[in-house]
Amino acid sequence: AAAAAADGAVGAVALTSADPAHGGGCEHLREGLELLVHAAAAAAAWLPYPVEALDDGAAVPSGDVRLIAVAAPGPRADHLVFWVPASRTAIVGDLVGPPPARSIPGPPDVPGWRRSLARVQALAPERLLPAHGDPILGAEAVGRALDAARARLD
């Protein structure tokens, strides 16, 4: 609906991870709308459908909005953040914000999670879009959210 309202179309899906809360509905979208699914190469082992593998730093080769894949292990080894340079937006998946309500995550990689948070902070985003919870808008709110995510790892 949002794409149609903006006189656009959905051309692909970019997955932050193969977590069931993220990848669960993609098979239907992929088949029903004939969409490509982009994810980290490691996500392919966990998904029952093919994905277009993205390496760290790769641009998603679909759509009108430039998304850059940023390897962000921590919540999962296959976790990605998608950086939108034009709007200084980081689509952070499960890296920041409340945890998923309907899945049981595996053990996190805490040192990797800390490094991933530092990578996101180095991008100097003006907004974060977590997988669960509300958008985080403004540099100060982003800083507080990143600090809160680090504190949860202690």
Coordinates of C-alpha atoms in Angstrom, one line a residue:
A1 CA 0.0 0.0 0.0
A2 CA 2.8 2.4 0.9
A3 CA 4.6 1.7 -2.5
A4 CA 1.4 2.3 -4.4
A5 CA 0.7 5.5 -2.5
A6 CA 4.1 6.7 -3.6
D7 CA 3.4 5.7 -7.2
G8 CA 6.0 2.9 -6.8
A9 CA 6.1 -0.8 -6.6
V10 CA 7.8 -3.5 -4.4
G11 CA 10.6 -5.0 -6.5
A12 CA 12.4 -7.2 -3.9
V13 CA 12.6 -8.1 -0.2
A14 CA 15.7 -7.3 1.8
L15 CA 16.0 -9.6 4.9
T16 CA 17.9 -8.5 8.0
S17 CA 18.1 -12.1 9.0
A18 CA 16.7 -15.6 8.5
D19 CA 14.9 -15.4 11.9
P20 CA 11.4 -16.8 11.4
A21 CA 9.9 -13.5 12.5
H22 CA 11.7 -11.9 9.5
G23 CA 11.8 -14.6 6.8
G24 CA 8.6 -16.4 7.5
G25 CA 6.4 -14.5 5.1
C26 CA 8.9 -14.1 2.3
E27 CA 8.3 -17.4 0.6
H28 CA 4.7 -16.3 -0.1
L29 CA 5.8 -12.9 -1.3
R30 CA 8.6 -14.3 -3.4
E31 CA 6.3 -16.8 -5.2
G32 CA 3.1 -14.7 -5.3
L33 CA 4.7 -11.4 -6.4
E34 CA 7.7 -13.0 -8.1
L35 CA 10.1 -11.0 -6.0
L36 CA 13.8 -11.6 -5.3
V37 CA 14.8 -12.0 -1.7
H38 CA 18.2 -10.5 -0.7
A39 CA 19.9 -11.6 2.5
A40 CA 23.3 -12.6 3.8
A41 CA 24.8 -15.7 2.2
A42 CA 24.6 -17.5 5.6
A43 CA 20.8 -17.0 5.7
A44 CA 20.4 -19.3 2.7
A45 CA 21.0 -22.4 4.9
W46 CA 18.1 -21.4 7.1
L47 CA 15.5 -20.5 4.5
P48 CA 13.3 -22.9 2.4
Y49 CA 13.6 -20.7 -0.7
P50 CA 16.5 -19.2 -2.7
V51 CA 18.0 -15.9 -1.8
E52 CA 20.3 -13.5 -3.6
A53 CA 23.3 -13.4 -1.4
L54 CA 24.7 -10.1 -0.2
D55 CA 28.2 -9.5 1.0
D56 CA 29.2 -6.8 3.5
G57 CA 29.2 -3.5 1.7
A58 CA 27.2 -4.7 -1.3
A59 CA 24.4 -2.6 -2.7
V60 CA 21.1 -4.3 -3.0
P61 CA 20.7 -4.6 -6.8
S62 CA 16.9 -4.0 -6.8
G63 CA 14.6 -1.1 -6.4
D64 CA 14.9 2.7 -6.6
V65 CA 16.2 3.2 -3.0
R66 CA 19.9 2.5 -2.6
L67 CA 20.4 0.1 0.2
I68 CA 23.9 -1.0 1.4
A69 CA 24.2 -4.3 3.3
V70 CA 26.2 -4.0 6.5
A71 CA 27.2 -7.2 8.2
A72 CA 25.9 -6.9 11.7
P73 CA 26.3 -10.2 13.6
G74 CA 25.1 -10.4 17.2
P75 CA 21.4 -11.3 17.2
R76 CA 22.3 -14.0 14.6
A77 CA 25.4 -14.8 12.6
D78 CA 23.5 -13.9 9.4
H79 CA 22.2 -10.6 10.6
L80 CA 22.5 -7.5 8.3
V81 CA 21.7 -3.9 8.7
F82 CA 20.6 -2.0 5.6
W83 CA 22.1 1.5 5.3
V84 CA 20.2 4.1 3.2
P85 CA 22.8 6.8 2.6
A86 CA 20.4 9.3 1.0
S87 CA 18.3 9.6 4.1
R88 CA 20.9 8.6 6.7
T89 CA 18.6 5.7 7.8
A90 CA 19.8 2.4 9.2
I91 CA 17.3 -0.5 9.0
V92 CA 18.6 -2.3 12.0
G93 CA 16.5 -5.4 12.3
D94 CA 17.0 -7.0 15.7
L95 CA 20.2 -5.1 16.5
V96 CA 18.3 -2.3 18.3
G97 CA 14.9 -2.2 19.9
P98 CA 12.7 -4.7 21.6
P99 CA 13.1 -8.4 20.9
P100 CA 10.7 -10.3 18.8
A101 CA 7.5 -11.3 20.7
R102 CA 6.8 -14.6 19.0
S103 CA 10.1 -16.3 18.5
I104 CA 12.7 -17.7 20.8
P105 CA 16.1 -16.4 19.7
G106 CA 19.2 -18.5 19.9
P107 CA 22.2 -17.4 22.0
P108 CA 23.6 -14.1 20.8
D109 CA 27.1 -13.3 19.8
V110 CA 27.6 -10.5 22.4
P111 CA 31.1 -9.4 21.2
G112 CA 29.8 -9.4 17.6
W113 CA 26.7 -7.5 18.7
R114 CA 28.9 -4.8 20.3
R115 CA 31.0 -4.4 17.2
S116 CA 27.9 -4.2 15.1
L117 CA 26.5 -1.4 17.3
A118 CA 29.8 0.4 16.9
R119 CA 29.6 0.0 13.1
V120 CA 26.1 1.5 13.0
Q121 CA 27.1 4.4 15.3
A122 CA 30.0 5.1 12.9
L123 CA 27.5 5.6 10.1
A124 CA 26.1 8.6 12.1
P125 CA 22.4 7.7 11.2
E126 CA 19.7 10.2 11.8
R127 CA 17.0 7.5 12.0
L128 CA 16.9 3.8 13.0
L129 CA 14.2 1.4 11.8
P130 CA 14.1 -1.6 14.1
A131 CA 12.3 -4.8 13.2
H132 CA 10.2 -4.5 16.3
G133 CA 9.0 -1.3 17.8
D134 CA 8.7 2.3 16.6
P135 CA 11.2 4.2 14.3
I136 CA 13.8 6.1 16.2
L137 CA 14.2 9.6 14.8
G138 CA 16.8 12.2 15.4
A139 CA 20.5 12.0 16.2
E140 CA 20.0 12.3 20.0
A141 CA 17.3 9.5 20.1
V142 CA 19.5 7.3 17.9
G143 CA 22.4 7.8 20.3
R144 CA 20.2 6.9 23.3
A145 CA 18.9 3.8 21.5
L146 CA 22.4 2.6 20.7
D147 CA 23.5 3.2 24.3
A148 CA 20.4 1.3 25.5
A149 CA 21.2 -1.6 23.2
R150 CA 24.8 -1.7 24.5
A151 CA 23.5 -1.6 28.1
R152 CA 21.2 -4.6 27.5
L153 CA 24.3 -6.7 26.6
D154 CA 26.0 -6.1 29.9

